[in-house]
PDB file of C-alpha atoms in Angstrom:
ATOM      1  CA  MET A 253      29.456  26.887  18.808  1.00  0.00           C
ATOM      2  CA  THR A 254      27.085  24.321  17.349  1.00  0.00           C
ATOM      3  CA  VAL A 255      27.818  23.104  13.854  1.00  0.00           C
ATOM      4  CA  GLN A 256      24.930  21.785  11.801  1.00  0.00           C
ATOM      5  CA  GLN A 257      25.876  20.006   8.622  1.00  0.00           C
ATOM      6  CA  GLY A 258      23.239  19.806   5.965  1.00  0.00           C
ATOM      7  CA  GLY A 259      24.166  19.736   2.337  1.00  0.00           C
ATOM      8  CA  ILE A 260      26.982  22.016   1.321  1.00  0.00           C
ATOM      9  CA  LEU A 261      27.029  24.520   4.154  1.00  0.00           C
ATOM     10  CA  GLN A 262      28.045  24.063   7.736  1.00  0.00           C
ATOM     11  CA  VAL A 263      25.833  26.294   9.876  1.00  0.00           C
ATOM     12  CA  TYR A 264      27.681  27.568  12.945  1.00  0.00           C
ATOM     13  CA  HIS A 265      24.883  29.792  14.255  1.00  0.00           C
ATOM     14  CA  ALA A 266      21.280  30.393  13.195  1.00  0.00           C
ATOM     15  CA  GLY A 267      18.926  33.205  14.138  1.00  0.00           C
ATOM     16  CA  PRO A 268      18.915  36.924  13.340  1.00  0.00           C
ATOM     17  CA  LEU A 269      22.678  36.410  12.879  1.00  0.00           C
ATOM     18  CA  CYS A 270      23.357  33.385  10.691  1.00  0.00           C
ATOM     19  CA  VAL A 271      26.948  32.173  10.404  1.00  0.00           C
ATOM     20  CA  ALA A 272      27.704  29.505   7.811  1.00  0.00           C
ATOM     21  CA  GLY A 273      30.732  28.253   5.954  1.00  0.00           C
ATOM     22  CA  PHE A 274      32.199  25.554   3.787  1.00  0.00           C
ATOM     23  CA  GLY A 275      34.186  23.702   6.435  1.00  0.00           C
ATOM     24  CA  GLY A 276      37.509  25.038   5.194  1.00  0.00           C
ATOM     25  CA  LYS A 277      36.954  23.649   1.673  1.00  0.00           C
ATOM     26  CA  ASP A 278      37.315  25.571  -1.554  1.00  0.00           C
ATOM     27  CA  ILE A 279      34.070  26.117  -3.457  1.00  0.00           C
ATOM     28  CA  LEU A 280      35.439  26.851  -6.920  1.00  0.00           C
ATOM     29  CA  ASP A 281      34.850  23.472  -8.565  1.00  0.00           C
ATOM     30  CA  THR A 282      33.346  21.492  -5.728  1.00  0.00           C
ATOM     31  CA  PHE A 283      29.868  22.965  -5.332  1.00  0.00           C
ATOM     32  CA  SER A 284      27.064  24.250  -7.548  1.00  0.00           C
ATOM     33  CA  VAL A 285      26.190  27.917  -7.056  1.00  0.00           C
ATOM     34  CA  LYS A 286      22.506  26.985  -7.441  1.00  0.00           C
ATOM     35  CA  ASP A 287      22.761  24.514  -4.558  1.00  0.00           C
ATOM     36  CA  ILE A 288      24.586  27.067  -2.399  1.00  0.00           C
ATOM     37  CA  ARG A 289      21.926  29.677  -3.250  1.00  0.00           C
ATOM     38  CA  ASP A 290      19.121  27.301  -2.312  1.00  0.00           C
ATOM     39  CA  GLU A 291      20.736  26.485   1.046  1.00  0.00           C
ATOM     40  CA  LEU A 292      21.502  30.123   1.863  1.00  0.00           C
ATOM     41  CA  LEU A 293      17.985  31.275   0.997  1.00  0.00           C
ATOM     42  CA  GLU A 294      16.489  28.490   3.111  1.00  0.00           C
ATOM     43  CA  LEU A 295      18.782  29.389   6.023  1.00  0.00           C
ATOM     44  CA  VAL A 296      17.899  33.083   5.773  1.00  0.00           C
ATOM     45  CA  LYS A 297      14.142  32.525   5.510  1.00  0.00           C
ATOM     46  CA  ASP A 298      13.867  29.762   8.113  1.00  0.00           C
ATOM     47  CA  ASN A 299      15.769  31.795  10.718  1.00  0.00           C
ATOM     48  CA  GLN A 300      14.533  35.316   9.932  1.00  0.00           C
ATOM     49  CA  CYS A 301      18.167  36.181   9.331  1.00  0.00           C
ATOM     50  CA  GLU A 302      19.058  39.878   9.301  1.00  0.00           C
ATOM     51  CA  THR A 303      22.822  39.400   9.091  1.00  0.00           C
ATOM     52  CA  LEU A 304      24.502  36.631   7.115  1.00  0.00           C
ATOM     53  CA  ALA A 305      28.136  35.919   7.928  1.00  0.00           C
ATOM     54  CA  LEU A 306      29.834  33.572   5.493  1.00  0.00           C
ATOM     55  CA  ASP A 307      33.054  31.904   6.657  1.00  0.00           C
ATOM     56  CA  LEU A 308      35.430  31.766   3.685  1.00  0.00           C
ATOM     57  CA  THR A 309      38.296  30.067   5.511  1.00  0.00           C
ATOM     58  CA  GLY A 310      40.076  27.856   2.955  1.00  0.00           C
ATOM     59  CA  VAL A 311      38.182  29.349   0.003  1.00  0.00           C
ATOM     60  CA  THR A 312      40.657  30.761  -2.500  1.00  0.00           C
ATOM     61  CA  LEU A 313      38.275  32.194  -5.111  1.00  0.00           C
ATOM     62  CA  ILE A 314      34.543  32.811  -5.341  1.00  0.00           C
ATOM     63  CA  PRO A 315      32.763  31.957  -8.611  1.00  0.00           C
ATOM     64  CA  SER A 316      31.132  34.982 -10.255  1.00  0.00           C
ATOM     65  CA  GLY A 317      27.691  33.436  -9.737  1.00  0.00           C
ATOM     66  CA  MET A 318      28.365  33.331  -6.009  1.00  0.00           C
ATOM     67  CA  LEU A 319      29.304  37.024  -6.031  1.00  0.00           C
ATOM     68  CA  GLY A 320      26.025  37.761  -7.799  1.00  0.00           C
ATOM     69  CA  LEU A 321      24.171  35.718  -5.213  1.00  0.00           C
ATOM     70  CA  LEU A 322      25.744  37.628  -2.327  1.00  0.00           C
ATOM     71  CA  ALA A 323      25.035  40.938  -4.067  1.00  0.00           C
ATOM     72  CA  SER A 324      21.380  39.958  -4.510  1.00  0.00           C
ATOM     73  CA  MET A 325      21.031  39.265  -0.774  1.00  0.00           C
ATOM     74  CA  ARG A 326      20.927  42.998  -0.120  1.00  0.00           C
ATOM     75  CA  ASP A 327      17.606  43.051  -2.023  1.00  0.00           C
ATOM     76  CA  LEU A 328      16.328  40.922   0.884  1.00  0.00           C
ATOM     77  CA  ASN A 329      17.668  43.518   3.361  1.00  0.00           C
ATOM     78  CA  ILE A 330      20.329  41.077   4.546  1.00  0.00           C
ATOM     79  CA  ASP A 331      23.571  42.537   5.900  1.00  0.00           C
ATOM     80  CA  ILE A 332      26.479  40.495   4.469  1.00  0.00           C
ATOM     81  CA  HIS A 333      29.679  39.797   6.413  1.00  0.00           C
ATOM     82  CA  LEU A 334      32.529  37.724   5.002  1.00  0.00           C
ATOM     83  CA  TYR A 335      34.863  36.036   7.450  1.00  0.00           C
ATOM     84  CA  ASN A 336      38.469  35.304   6.480  1.00  0.00           C
ATOM     85  CA  PRO A 337      38.355  36.150   2.764  1.00  0.00           C
ATOM     86  CA  SER A 338      41.595  35.357   0.908  1.00  0.00           C
ATOM     87  CA  GLU A 339      43.656  38.179  -0.585  1.00  0.00           C
ATOM     88  CA  ASP A 340      42.383  37.196  -4.053  1.00  0.00           C
ATOM     89  CA  ILE A 341      38.770  37.419  -2.880  1.00  0.00           C
ATOM     90  CA  ARG A 342      39.455  40.787  -1.246  1.00  0.00           C
ATOM     91  CA  GLU A 343      40.950  42.040  -4.516  1.00  0.00           C
ATOM     92  CA  VAL A 344      37.936  40.889  -6.568  1.00  0.00           C
ATOM     93  CA  LEU A 345      35.555  42.518  -4.084  1.00  0.00           C
ATOM     94  CA  GLU A 346      37.542  45.747  -4.327  1.00  0.00           C
ATOM     95  CA  ILE A 347      37.620  45.731  -8.148  1.00  0.00           C
ATOM     96  CA  THR A 348      33.879  45.036  -8.355  1.00  0.00           C
ATOM     97  CA  ARG A 349      33.202  47.488  -5.505  1.00  0.00           C
ATOM     98  CA  LEU A 350      31.220  44.814  -3.688  1.00  0.00           C
ATOM     99  CA  ASN A 351      33.376  45.570  -0.643  1.00  0.00           C
ATOM    100  CA  GLN A 352      31.335  48.763  -0.250  1.00  0.00           C
ATOM    101  CA  PHE A 353      28.381  46.827   1.136  1.00  0.00           C
ATOM    102  CA  MET A 354      29.981  43.598   2.361  1.00  0.00           C
ATOM    103  CA  HIS A 355      31.810  43.731   5.669  1.00  0.00           C
ATOM    104  CA  LEU A 356      35.133  41.848   5.698  1.00  0.00           C
ATOM    105  CA  HIS A 357      36.548  40.375   8.903  1.00  0.00           C
ATOM    106  CA  ASP A 358      39.478  38.215   9.953  1.00  0.00           C
ATOM    107  CA  VAL A 359      38.190  35.940  12.726  1.00  0.00           C
ATOM    108  CA  GLU A 360      39.007  32.576  14.274  1.00  0.00           C
ATOM    109  CA  ILE A 361      36.505  29.859  13.479  1.00  0.00           C
ATOM    110  CA  PRO A 362      36.981  26.727  15.604  1.00  0.00           C
ATOM    111  CA  TYR A 363      35.966  23.655  13.637  1.00  0.00           C
TER     112      TYR A 363
END
C-alpha cells in the first residue's frame, strides 16, 4: 500500500477505487470541511474515481458538513464506502438514513 500525503488526506490508493483517510486523527476540530471537500473532489476527478473509500480509523465524530459532502458525492455517481466508522458515527448514519447508500466496513489499515 502506497501512502501519499498531501494536505489533510492520506491517499492509500488512487484509481477507479480511491482509498483515503485522516491518518488515524480525529477530524472534528482539526480540519476544515471546505478543505476536505476540495481534496476529495480533486482526488475523485484526477483519478476518475468510481468508488471512494474513506478510512475513519481514529475519527470519533463527523461534522455535519462532512456528512453533507459525502451525501453529495452520490450526485457524482460515486459509490461511498466508510472504513472503520466509530459506533457514534454508525449511529448518526443510521438516524440520518445515510447508511442506506454508504457501505460500512471494518477493515485493517496498515499505516
